[in-house]
Amino acid sequence: MNISENARVQDFVYGHQYGVVIYDFIVQNKDKFSYIKLLHMQLKSRGWLSAKQIQVVLRMREANYNG
């Protein structure tokens, strides 16, 4: 990850209420789900996720945690 990608990811992680949780889930599961892999690429390139994408990630995290 280059410096600009790192800065964008850091802005998201520390700027969003659930940024750390979302980013950790995305990194851990990017190889399992193609949608998560796309979100990881978007986060690295743009530095943000839409509200709907954040909801989906949080629901996937909850479903994955609950089994």
PDB file of C-alpha atoms in Angstrom:
ATOM      1  CA  MET A   1       0.000   0.000   0.000  1.00  0.00           C
ATOM      2  CA  ASN A   2       1.488   3.354  -0.953  1.00  0.00           C
ATOM      3  CA  ILE A   3       1.362   6.502   1.183  1.00  0.00           C
ATOM      4  CA  SER A   4      -1.768   8.014  -0.415  1.00  0.00           C
ATOM      5  CA  GLU A   5      -3.685   4.729  -0.120  1.00  0.00           C
ATOM      6  CA  ASN A   6      -2.572   4.420   3.480  1.00  0.00           C
ATOM      7  CA  ALA A   7      -3.749   7.978   4.254  1.00  0.00           C
ATOM      8  CA  ARG A   8      -7.171   7.354   2.701  1.00  0.00           C
ATOM      9  CA  VAL A   9      -7.630   4.119   4.639  1.00  0.00           C
ATOM     10  CA  GLN A  10      -6.469   5.788   7.863  1.00  0.00           C
ATOM     11  CA  ASP A  11      -8.965   8.632   7.314  1.00  0.00           C
ATOM     12  CA  PHE A  12     -11.771   6.116   6.954  1.00  0.00           C
ATOM     13  CA  VAL A  13     -10.696   3.926   9.868  1.00  0.00           C
ATOM     14  CA  TYR A  14     -10.347   6.762  12.342  1.00  0.00           C
ATOM     15  CA  GLY A  15     -13.019   9.021  10.871  1.00  0.00           C
ATOM     16  CA  HIS A  16     -15.947   6.613  10.979  1.00  0.00           C
ATOM     17  CA  GLN A  17     -17.666   5.392  14.136  1.00  0.00           C
ATOM     18  CA  TYR A  18     -17.207   1.729  13.161  1.00  0.00           C
ATOM     19  CA  GLY A  19     -14.178   2.261  10.923  1.00  0.00           C
ATOM     20  CA  VAL A  20     -11.840  -0.084  12.773  1.00  0.00           C
ATOM     21  CA  VAL A  21     -14.435  -2.862  12.954  1.00  0.00           C
ATOM     22  CA  ILE A  22     -15.368  -2.502   9.287  1.00  0.00           C
ATOM     23  CA  TYR A  23     -11.789  -2.382   8.049  1.00  0.00           C
ATOM     24  CA  ASP A  24     -10.740  -5.380  10.145  1.00  0.00           C
ATOM     25  CA  PHE A  25     -13.666  -7.434   8.825  1.00  0.00           C
ATOM     26  CA  ILE A  26     -12.897  -6.431   5.234  1.00  0.00           C
ATOM     27  CA  VAL A  27      -9.221  -7.336   5.534  1.00  0.00           C
ATOM     28  CA  GLN A  28      -9.951 -10.677   7.217  1.00  0.00           C
ATOM     29  CA  ASN A  29     -12.581 -11.737   4.670  1.00  0.00           C
ATOM     30  CA  LYS A  30     -11.443 -10.190   1.387  1.00  0.00           C
ATOM     31  CA  ASP A  31     -10.358 -13.592   0.069  1.00  0.00           C
ATOM     32  CA  LYS A  32     -13.624 -15.328   1.031  1.00  0.00           C
ATOM     33  CA  PHE A  33     -16.124 -12.978  -0.630  1.00  0.00           C
ATOM     34  CA  SER A  34     -15.720 -11.223  -3.966  1.00  0.00           C
ATOM     35  CA  TYR A  35     -17.957  -8.342  -2.814  1.00  0.00           C
ATOM     36  CA  ILE A  36     -15.686  -7.725   0.179  1.00  0.00           C
ATOM     37  CA  LYS A  37     -12.660  -7.808  -2.119  1.00  0.00           C
ATOM     38  CA  LEU A  38     -14.255  -5.099  -4.260  1.00  0.00           C
ATOM     39  CA  LEU A  39     -14.975  -3.018  -1.171  1.00  0.00           C
ATOM     40  CA  HIS A  40     -11.360  -3.395  -0.080  1.00  0.00           C
ATOM     41  CA  MET A  41     -10.155  -2.141  -3.467  1.00  0.00           C
ATOM     42  CA  GLN A  42     -12.629   0.772  -3.322  1.00  0.00           C
ATOM     43  CA  LEU A  43     -11.535   1.697   0.161  1.00  0.00           C
ATOM     44  CA  LYS A  44      -7.881   1.705  -0.873  1.00  0.00           C
ATOM     45  CA  SER A  45      -8.513   3.747  -4.021  1.00  0.00           C
ATOM     46  CA  ARG A  46     -11.228   6.173  -2.913  1.00  0.00           C
ATOM     47  CA  GLY A  47     -10.982   6.127   0.863  1.00  0.00           C
ATOM     48  CA  TRP A  48     -14.713   5.828   1.540  1.00  0.00           C
ATOM     49  CA  LEU A  49     -17.675   3.493   1.431  1.00  0.00           C
ATOM     50  CA  SER A  50     -21.289   4.491   0.926  1.00  0.00           C
ATOM     51  CA  ALA A  51     -23.776   4.215   3.775  1.00  0.00           C
ATOM     52  CA  LYS A  52     -25.394   1.209   2.084  1.00  0.00           C
ATOM     53  CA  GLN A  53     -22.041  -0.545   1.695  1.00  0.00           C
ATOM     54  CA  ILE A  54     -21.282   0.067   5.368  1.00  0.00           C
ATOM     55  CA  GLN A  55     -24.660  -1.413   6.327  1.00  0.00           C
ATOM     56  CA  VAL A  56     -23.984  -4.495   4.210  1.00  0.00           C
ATOM     57  CA  VAL A  57     -20.552  -5.007   5.769  1.00  0.00           C
ATOM     58  CA  LEU A  58     -21.939  -4.653   9.285  1.00  0.00           C
ATOM     59  CA  ARG A  59     -24.734  -7.125   8.511  1.00  0.00           C
ATOM     60  CA  MET A  60     -22.281  -9.592   6.978  1.00  0.00           C
ATOM     61  CA  ARG A  61     -20.076  -9.229  10.045  1.00  0.00           C
ATOM     62  CA  GLU A  62     -23.037  -9.878  12.331  1.00  0.00           C
ATOM     63  CA  ALA A  63     -24.143 -12.899  10.294  1.00  0.00           C
ATOM     64  CA  ASN A  64     -20.614 -14.263  10.245  1.00  0.00           C
ATOM     65  CA  TYR A  65     -20.285 -13.788  14.006  1.00  0.00           C
ATOM     66  CA  ASN A  66     -23.652 -15.374  14.789  1.00  0.00           C
ATOM     67  CA  GLY A  67     -23.045 -18.321  12.519  1.00  0.00           C
TER      68      GLY A  67
END
